[in-house]
Amino acid sequence: MILIVGGAGYIGSHINKELNKRGYETVVFDNLSYGHEDFVKWGNFEQGDLGNIDDLWQVFRKYPIDAVMHFAAFTYVGESVENPQKYYLNNVRNTLNLLQVMLEFDVKKFVFSSTCATYGNPVEIPITENHPQNPINPYGKGKLMVETVLDDYSRAYGFKYAALRYFNAAGADPEGEIGEMHEPETHLIPLILDAASGKREDIKIFGTDYDTPDGTCIRDYIHVTDLADAHIKALEYLKNGGKSDFFNLGNGNGFSVKEVIETAHEITGKNIKAVEDDRRPGDPPVLVGSSDKARKILKWEPKYADLSKIIETAWNWHKKL
Ligand SMILES: NC(=O)c1ccc[n+]([C@@H]2O[C@H](COP(=O)([O-])OP(=O)(O)OC[C@H]3O[C@@H](n4cnc5c(N)ncnc54)[C@H](O)[C@@H]3O)[C@@H](O)[C@H]2O)c1
């Protein structure tokens, strides 16, 4: 039985679907603070809060858990700067609760949602796992703290982990059963689709004078179903005796903000009003990761690397909302 903490959220729900498709038994643990109960369409569901260790004990007593995948966290970078305590308490302290209960129940396989935000401003593109980790906000710092804890636990307790550093998760379940629904939404593709469907008036482009071919920022988008596949491959790698390790998960191709808007226009057939605005502080011009290590060690190969495919699946889901 795989415990999916935060499995009612965007990424966790896609992993839950994929695990069940491949014959795994799952239990989702989520406090629904940002998740959606109707995203938990597969496996078992237990509502509970990581901040409350009793909730965790109950779940570990009730199910024969072999491994844990941990998606639960607050995810708004800007908010983490304004209210760091909220982030350190949930993303760091509450993760320590989870690890404590795992050790108490002798569960020692852990797949962790880390992030490219642990690298901070890139000094080299593409970003490999050897890039220095100098996060520039409490969100990224908290994730790096957890990676550090995992490294120590792995040495001391025979604990096995895979820390997966995602770039920008995007797209939706190709079968359209679940998708992206953040409240508030800050991710580029859903915001563009909101502009396409008339839910918002326009989409702002922050900075058009970057040193990139069309002047707008370039980011690496990774399809959520490819992320799901990578998680399962990471789990199987640990089960087969793989050593604790960390892996970037990105597409390897960067797309500019203007390219994303243009592709969304082609897919949706809608006019999307783009408004050019000033640069935002702290936005690097290019953030693209190398996932060669995951390809090589986990034998992972993204299937939805094409931007049109990513936007098409997101649009099919978006139209249902
Ligand atoms: N979305 C991205 O592009 C991206 C990129 C890099 C890393 N990540 C990481 O991936 C993970 C999942 O991101 P997402 O976009 O699916 O976010 P999400 O908000 O959709 O999912 C997080 C889930 O965790 C739950 N949760 C939060 N705190 C909890 C607690 N104390 N107890 C129980 N449940 C709790 C929420 O209710 C939610 O369902 C996060 O850890 C995030 O930091 C996301």
Tab-separated table of C-alpha atoms and ligand atoms in Angstrom:
chain	number	residue	atom	x	y	z
A	1	MET	CA	0.000	0.000	0.000
A	2	ILE	CA	1.384	3.371	-1.022
A	3	LEU	CA	0.546	6.394	1.140
A	4	ILE	CA	0.094	9.538	-0.983
A	5	VAL	CA	0.309	12.566	1.285
A	6	GLY	CA	-1.277	15.563	-0.453
A	7	GLY	CA	-2.882	13.234	-3.008
A	8	ALA	CA	-6.015	15.383	-3.376
A	9	GLY	CA	-3.939	18.115	-5.001
A	10	TYR	CA	-2.935	18.648	-8.600
A	11	ILE	CA	0.187	16.505	-8.921
A	12	GLY	CA	-0.601	13.935	-6.201
A	13	SER	CA	-3.988	13.089	-7.741
A	14	HIS	CA	-2.332	12.299	-11.084
A	15	ILE	CA	0.173	10.012	-9.366
A	16	ASN	CA	-2.686	8.318	-7.503
A	17	LYS	CA	-4.450	7.606	-10.794
A	18	GLU	CA	-1.293	6.219	-12.410
A	19	LEU	CA	-0.408	4.033	-9.404
A	20	ASN	CA	-3.885	2.486	-9.415
A	21	LYS	CA	-3.719	1.944	-13.178
A	22	ARG	CA	-0.529	-0.023	-12.650
A	23	GLY	CA	-2.057	-2.213	-9.959
A	24	TYR	CA	-0.777	-0.521	-6.794
A	25	GLU	CA	-3.037	-0.058	-3.772
A	26	THR	CA	-3.096	3.490	-2.443
A	27	VAL	CA	-4.332	5.612	0.416
A	28	VAL	CA	-4.504	9.376	0.011
A	29	PHE	CA	-3.978	11.523	3.118
A	30	ASP	CA	-4.932	15.176	2.683
A	31	ASN	CA	-6.437	17.944	4.822
A	32	LEU	CA	-8.169	19.415	1.738
A	33	SER	CA	-6.733	22.854	2.538
A	34	TYR	CA	-5.872	23.216	-1.140
A	35	GLY	CA	-6.936	19.817	-2.450
A	36	HIS	CA	-10.195	18.557	-3.910
A	37	GLU	CA	-11.958	15.504	-2.557
A	38	ASP	CA	-13.389	14.740	-5.998
A	39	PHE	CA	-9.819	14.357	-7.335
A	40	VAL	CA	-9.468	11.253	-5.144
A	41	LYS	CA	-11.211	8.914	-7.561
A	42	TRP	CA	-8.962	5.898	-6.905
A	43	GLY	CA	-7.871	4.002	-3.797
A	44	ASN	CA	-8.686	4.953	-0.213
A	45	PHE	CA	-9.029	8.426	1.230
A	46	GLU	CA	-8.297	9.611	4.775
A	47	GLN	CA	-8.814	13.254	5.621
A	48	GLY	CA	-6.220	14.455	8.097
A	49	ASP	CA	-3.579	17.053	8.812
A	50	LEU	CA	0.161	16.466	8.851
A	51	GLY	CA	0.339	18.959	11.699
A	52	ASN	CA	-1.620	16.511	13.840
A	53	ILE	CA	0.499	13.467	14.570
A	54	ASP	CA	-2.556	11.497	15.807
A	55	ASP	CA	-4.025	11.689	12.301
A	56	LEU	CA	-0.843	10.123	10.951
A	57	TRP	CA	-0.721	7.394	13.596
A	58	GLN	CA	-4.307	6.416	12.724
A	59	VAL	CA	-3.489	6.013	9.044
A	60	PHE	CA	-0.294	4.043	9.681
A	61	ARG	CA	-2.190	1.749	12.086
A	62	LYS	CA	-5.051	1.206	9.665
A	63	TYR	CA	-3.122	0.419	6.435
A	64	PRO	CA	-0.098	-1.807	5.705
A	65	ILE	CA	1.972	1.029	4.228
A	66	ASP	CA	5.161	0.077	2.355
A	67	ALA	CA	6.190	3.451	0.978
A	68	VAL	CA	5.234	7.118	1.136
A	69	MET	CA	4.998	9.756	-1.574
A	70	HIS	CA	4.895	13.250	-0.139
A	71	PHE	CA	3.250	16.076	-2.105
A	72	ALA	CA	1.676	18.058	0.757
A	73	ALA	CA	3.086	21.549	1.003
A	74	PHE	CA	2.141	25.166	0.551
A	75	THR	CA	3.366	26.237	-2.868
A	76	TYR	CA	3.148	30.021	-3.317
A	77	VAL	CA	6.622	31.507	-3.574
A	78	GLY	CA	5.468	35.134	-3.054
A	79	GLU	CA	3.416	34.200	0.012
A	80	SER	CA	6.430	32.356	1.440
A	81	VAL	CA	8.352	35.644	1.406
A	82	GLU	CA	5.521	37.528	3.132
A	83	ASN	CA	4.695	34.795	5.636
A	84	PRO	CA	7.702	32.466	5.995
A	85	GLN	CA	6.400	30.894	9.215
A	86	LYS	CA	3.411	29.429	7.382
A	87	TYR	CA	5.851	27.717	4.999
A	88	TYR	CA	8.417	26.478	7.495
A	89	LEU	CA	5.710	25.057	9.777
A	90	ASN	CA	3.869	23.162	7.070
A	91	ASN	CA	6.593	22.320	4.602
A	92	VAL	CA	9.377	21.569	7.082
A	93	ARG	CA	8.008	20.845	10.571
A	94	ASN	CA	5.030	18.856	9.314
A	95	THR	CA	7.299	16.848	7.030
A	96	LEU	CA	9.365	15.977	10.134
A	97	ASN	CA	6.137	14.649	11.712
A	98	LEU	CA	5.591	12.422	8.715
A	99	LEU	CA	9.168	11.131	8.793
A	100	GLN	CA	8.910	10.515	12.532
A	101	VAL	CA	5.819	8.339	12.127
A	102	MET	CA	7.380	6.524	9.159
A	103	LEU	CA	10.368	5.599	11.318
A	104	GLU	CA	8.103	4.547	14.197
A	105	PHE	CA	6.300	2.161	11.829
A	106	ASP	CA	9.509	1.082	10.113
A	107	VAL	CA	8.444	2.441	6.717
A	108	LYS	CA	11.620	3.468	4.962
A	109	LYS	CA	10.872	4.312	1.351
A	110	PHE	CA	10.070	7.909	0.553
A	111	VAL	CA	9.521	9.863	-2.650
A	112	PHE	CA	9.613	13.599	-2.052
A	113	SER	CA	8.293	16.515	-4.147
A	114	SER	CA	11.224	18.864	-4.219
A	115	THR	CA	11.643	21.715	-6.649
A	116	CYS	CA	13.976	23.562	-8.984
A	117	ALA	CA	13.447	26.498	-6.569
A	118	THR	CA	16.142	24.843	-4.396
A	119	TYR	CA	18.731	25.985	-6.974
A	120	GLY	CA	17.962	29.706	-6.786
A	121	ASN	CA	19.280	31.916	-9.574
A	122	PRO	CA	20.855	29.762	-12.281
A	123	VAL	CA	24.567	30.139	-12.887
A	124	GLU	CA	24.454	27.576	-15.685
A	125	ILE	CA	21.779	26.376	-18.128
A	126	PRO	CA	20.587	23.653	-18.349
A	127	ILE	CA	20.503	23.167	-14.599
A	128	THR	CA	21.869	19.774	-13.595
A	129	GLU	CA	21.678	18.162	-10.154
A	130	ASN	CA	25.229	19.394	-9.486
A	131	HIS	CA	24.220	23.019	-9.842
A	132	PRO	CA	24.750	24.917	-6.540
A	133	GLN	CA	21.664	25.043	-4.320
A	134	ASN	CA	21.189	28.631	-3.157
A	135	PRO	CA	17.425	29.115	-2.854
A	136	ILE	CA	16.260	32.726	-2.787
A	137	ASN	CA	12.912	32.398	-0.990
A	138	PRO	CA	11.519	30.532	2.049
A	139	TYR	CA	9.597	28.118	-0.198
A	140	GLY	CA	12.814	26.927	-1.869
A	141	LYS	CA	14.790	27.075	1.381
A	142	GLY	CA	12.243	24.894	3.188
A	143	LYS	CA	12.373	22.269	0.439
A	144	LEU	CA	16.174	22.259	0.627
A	145	MET	CA	15.989	21.846	4.420
A	146	VAL	CA	13.872	18.734	3.919
A	147	GLU	CA	16.375	17.391	1.385
A	148	THR	CA	19.118	17.892	4.004
A	149	VAL	CA	17.088	16.063	6.650
A	150	LEU	CA	16.442	13.202	4.222
A	151	ASP	CA	20.133	12.888	3.531
A	152	ASP	CA	20.924	12.614	7.268
A	153	TYR	CA	18.048	10.176	7.932
A	154	SER	CA	19.182	8.082	5.019
A	155	ARG	CA	22.684	7.748	6.499
A	156	ALA	CA	21.537	7.179	10.081
A	157	TYR	CA	18.425	5.024	9.754
A	158	GLY	CA	18.753	3.098	6.501
A	159	PHE	CA	15.991	5.308	5.174
A	160	LYS	CA	15.738	5.354	1.334
A	161	TYR	CA	14.519	8.423	-0.480
A	162	ALA	CA	14.237	9.921	-3.930
A	163	ALA	CA	13.953	13.718	-3.964
A	164	LEU	CA	12.425	14.790	-7.256
A	165	ARG	CA	13.159	18.379	-8.202
A	166	TYR	CA	10.400	19.378	-10.582
A	167	PHE	CA	10.473	22.284	-12.952
A	168	ASN	CA	7.004	23.675	-13.902
A	169	ALA	CA	4.353	20.977	-13.717
A	170	ALA	CA	1.762	21.488	-16.438
A	171	GLY	CA	-1.017	19.814	-18.423
A	172	ALA	CA	-3.742	17.473	-17.240
A	173	ASP	CA	-4.732	13.823	-17.275
A	174	PRO	CA	-5.059	12.966	-21.009
A	175	GLU	CA	-8.320	11.130	-20.194
A	176	GLY	CA	-9.704	14.339	-18.708
A	177	GLU	CA	-10.718	12.899	-15.318
A	178	ILE	CA	-8.590	15.280	-13.237
A	179	GLY	CA	-6.533	18.395	-13.897
A	180	GLU	CA	-5.046	21.552	-12.490
A	181	MET	CA	-7.171	23.617	-10.106
A	182	HIS	CA	-5.202	25.895	-7.805
A	183	GLU	CA	-6.952	28.618	-5.824
A	184	PRO	CA	-5.561	31.224	-6.250
A	185	GLU	CA	-4.037	30.272	-9.617
A	186	THR	CA	-0.545	31.584	-10.312
A	187	HIS	CA	0.686	29.135	-12.961
A	188	LEU	CA	1.111	30.482	-16.476
A	189	ILE	CA	-0.758	27.898	-18.555
A	190	PRO	CA	-4.009	27.864	-16.530
A	191	LEU	CA	-3.912	31.676	-16.397
A	192	ILE	CA	-3.564	31.834	-20.193
A	193	LEU	CA	-6.448	29.383	-20.563
A	194	ASP	CA	-8.537	31.562	-18.224
A	195	ALA	CA	-7.851	34.445	-20.612
A	196	ALA	CA	-8.794	32.217	-23.580
A	197	SER	CA	-12.097	31.207	-22.004
A	198	GLY	CA	-12.958	34.746	-20.897
A	199	LYS	CA	-12.616	33.992	-17.172
A	200	ARG	CA	-10.015	36.755	-17.023
A	201	GLU	CA	-9.629	39.704	-19.289
A	202	ASP	CA	-5.986	39.331	-20.244
A	203	ILE	CA	-2.670	37.742	-19.473
A	204	LYS	CA	0.256	39.840	-18.308
A	205	ILE	CA	3.723	39.314	-19.741
A	206	PHE	CA	6.228	40.388	-17.121
A	207	GLY	CA	9.246	41.662	-19.066
A	208	THR	CA	9.752	41.674	-22.830
A	209	ASP	CA	13.369	42.876	-22.822
A	210	TYR	CA	15.150	39.778	-21.506
A	211	ASP	CA	18.138	38.399	-23.336
A	212	THR	CA	16.073	35.624	-24.966
A	213	PRO	CA	15.058	35.236	-28.644
A	214	ASP	CA	11.671	36.970	-28.228
A	215	GLY	CA	12.541	38.953	-25.086
A	216	THR	CA	10.241	36.983	-22.743
A	217	CYS	CA	11.214	34.529	-20.006
A	218	ILE	CA	11.844	30.899	-20.889
A	219	ARG	CA	10.652	28.088	-18.616
A	220	ASP	CA	10.697	24.303	-18.623
A	221	TYR	CA	7.215	22.688	-18.537
A	222	ILE	CA	6.845	19.083	-17.567
A	223	HIS	CA	3.588	17.216	-18.183
A	224	VAL	CA	1.948	15.970	-14.991
A	225	THR	CA	1.467	12.453	-16.436
A	226	ASP	CA	5.194	12.298	-17.193
A	227	LEU	CA	5.789	13.380	-13.586
A	228	ALA	CA	3.513	10.546	-12.445
A	229	ASP	CA	5.510	8.029	-14.465
A	230	ALA	CA	8.772	9.352	-12.990
A	231	HIS	CA	7.424	8.953	-9.428
A	232	ILE	CA	6.528	5.341	-10.025
A	233	LYS	CA	9.910	4.689	-11.623
A	234	ALA	CA	11.588	6.320	-8.591
A	235	LEU	CA	9.554	4.135	-6.238
A	236	GLU	CA	10.479	1.004	-8.174
A	237	TYR	CA	14.114	2.087	-8.232
A	238	LEU	CA	14.090	2.293	-4.399
A	239	LYS	CA	12.254	-1.040	-4.115
A	240	ASN	CA	14.924	-2.647	-6.297
A	241	GLY	CA	17.643	-1.506	-3.915
A	242	GLY	CA	18.539	1.826	-5.556
A	243	LYS	CA	20.438	4.232	-3.313
A	244	SER	CA	18.924	7.438	-1.975
A	245	ASP	CA	19.287	10.116	-4.601
A	246	PHE	CA	17.847	13.279	-6.121
A	247	PHE	CA	16.703	13.847	-9.695
A	248	ASN	CA	15.617	16.794	-11.805
A	249	LEU	CA	12.352	16.325	-13.651
A	250	GLY	CA	11.911	18.690	-16.553
A	251	ASN	CA	11.194	18.615	-20.195
A	252	GLY	CA	14.673	19.697	-21.235
A	253	ASN	CA	13.087	22.163	-23.675
A	254	GLY	CA	12.358	25.689	-22.645
A	255	PHE	CA	9.399	27.641	-23.972
A	256	SER	CA	9.045	31.408	-23.810
A	257	VAL	CA	5.970	33.136	-22.410
A	258	LYS	CA	5.117	34.369	-25.909
A	259	GLU	CA	5.461	30.852	-27.351
A	260	VAL	CA	3.120	29.482	-24.697
A	261	ILE	CA	0.527	32.174	-25.472
A	262	GLU	CA	0.865	31.583	-29.232
A	263	THR	CA	0.491	27.803	-28.859
A	264	ALA	CA	-2.522	28.273	-26.565
A	265	HIS	CA	-4.080	30.510	-29.223
A	266	GLU	CA	-3.556	27.815	-31.884
A	267	ILE	CA	-5.000	25.038	-29.714
A	268	THR	CA	-7.989	26.919	-28.353
A	269	GLY	CA	-8.757	28.958	-31.452
A	270	LYS	CA	-9.492	31.870	-29.092
A	271	ASN	CA	-8.027	35.317	-28.989
A	272	ILE	CA	-5.853	35.787	-25.933
A	273	LYS	CA	-5.211	39.377	-24.927
A	274	ALA	CA	-1.601	39.743	-23.770
A	275	VAL	CA	-0.571	42.889	-21.893
A	276	GLU	CA	3.116	43.728	-21.662
A	277	ASP	CA	4.241	44.722	-18.183
A	278	ASP	CA	7.498	45.407	-16.320
A	279	ARG	CA	9.853	42.656	-15.232
A	280	ARG	CA	9.130	41.094	-11.830
A	281	PRO	CA	12.012	41.149	-9.353
A	282	GLY	CA	13.688	37.757	-8.943
A	283	ASP	CA	12.571	36.255	-12.278
A	284	PRO	CA	15.594	34.717	-14.044
A	285	PRO	CA	15.435	34.986	-17.862
A	286	VAL	CA	15.852	31.255	-18.457
A	287	LEU	CA	15.086	28.264	-16.201
A	288	VAL	CA	15.610	24.991	-17.982
A	289	GLY	CA	16.648	21.737	-16.372
A	290	SER	CA	18.597	18.749	-17.530
A	291	SER	CA	16.831	15.491	-16.700
A	292	ASP	CA	19.583	13.282	-18.102
A	293	LYS	CA	20.167	11.694	-14.699
A	294	ALA	CA	16.511	10.583	-14.366
A	295	ARG	CA	16.559	9.311	-17.948
A	296	LYS	CA	19.698	7.328	-17.306
A	297	ILE	CA	19.134	5.953	-13.801
A	298	LEU	CA	15.335	5.741	-13.618
A	299	LYS	CA	14.985	4.920	-17.344
A	300	TRP	CA	12.395	7.673	-17.541
A	301	GLU	CA	11.380	9.209	-20.850
A	302	PRO	CA	8.802	12.021	-21.026
A	303	LYS	CA	5.989	11.217	-23.475
A	304	TYR	CA	4.289	14.614	-23.508
A	305	ALA	CA	7.309	16.830	-24.067
A	306	ASP	CA	5.597	18.686	-26.873
A	307	LEU	CA	4.135	22.045	-25.768
A	308	SER	CA	0.990	21.572	-27.911
A	309	LYS	CA	0.268	18.262	-26.203
A	310	ILE	CA	0.712	19.848	-22.765
A	311	ILE	CA	-1.646	22.706	-23.619
A	312	GLU	CA	-4.148	20.459	-25.393
A	313	THR	CA	-4.609	18.239	-22.309
A	314	ALA	CA	-4.827	21.326	-20.075
A	315	TRP	CA	-7.432	22.899	-22.397
A	316	ASN	CA	-9.567	19.730	-22.534
A	317	TRP	CA	-9.694	19.764	-18.740
A	318	HIS	CA	-10.195	23.523	-18.552
A	319	LYS	CA	-13.277	23.362	-20.794
A	320	LYS	CA	-14.918	20.996	-18.282
A	321	LEU	CA	-14.567	23.430	-15.380
B	1	LIG	N1	3.035	22.659	-9.333
B	1	LIG	C1	4.313	22.762	-9.646
B	1	LIG	O1	4.669	23.230	-10.732
B	1	LIG	C2	5.392	22.285	-8.679
B	1	LIG	C3	6.741	22.477	-9.018
B	1	LIG	C4	7.737	22.015	-8.129
B	1	LIG	C5	7.376	21.366	-6.952
B	1	LIG	N2	6.057	21.223	-6.637
B	1	LIG	C6	5.703	20.529	-5.371
B	1	LIG	O2	4.810	19.476	-5.669
B	1	LIG	C7	3.896	19.266	-4.586
B	1	LIG	C8	2.472	19.245	-5.095
B	1	LIG	O3	2.181	20.489	-5.741
B	1	LIG	P1	0.724	20.786	-6.347
B	1	LIG	O4	0.893	21.789	-7.414
B	1	LIG	O5	0.040	19.491	-6.639
B	1	LIG	O6	0.041	21.509	-5.095
B	1	LIG	P2	-1.444	21.346	-4.504
B	1	LIG	O7	-1.666	22.495	-3.591
B	1	LIG	O8	-2.421	21.118	-5.613
B	1	LIG	O9	-1.330	19.988	-3.651
B	1	LIG	C9	-0.835	19.952	-2.323
B	1	LIG	C10	-1.822	19.137	-1.486
B	1	LIG	O10	-1.318	19.008	-0.155
B	1	LIG	C11	-2.395	19.186	0.761
B	1	LIG	N3	-1.824	19.642	2.039
B	1	LIG	C12	-1.113	20.784	2.275
B	1	LIG	N4	-0.758	20.849	3.567
B	1	LIG	C13	-1.243	19.732	4.177
B	1	LIG	C14	-1.204	19.241	5.514
B	1	LIG	N5	-0.612	19.931	6.501
B	1	LIG	N6	-1.809	18.062	5.787
B	1	LIG	C15	-2.431	17.345	4.800
B	1	LIG	N7	-2.500	17.766	3.514
B	1	LIG	C16	-1.921	18.952	3.212
B	1	LIG	C17	-3.305	20.203	0.095
B	1	LIG	O11	-4.647	20.160	0.575
B	1	LIG	C18	-3.193	19.795	-1.380
B	1	LIG	O12	-4.185	18.839	-1.735
B	1	LIG	C19	4.204	20.370	-3.575
B	1	LIG	O13	5.026	19.827	-2.574
B	1	LIG	C20	4.969	21.406	-4.389
B	1	LIG	O14	5.857	22.128	-3.580
B	1	LIG	C21	5.058	21.662	-7.469
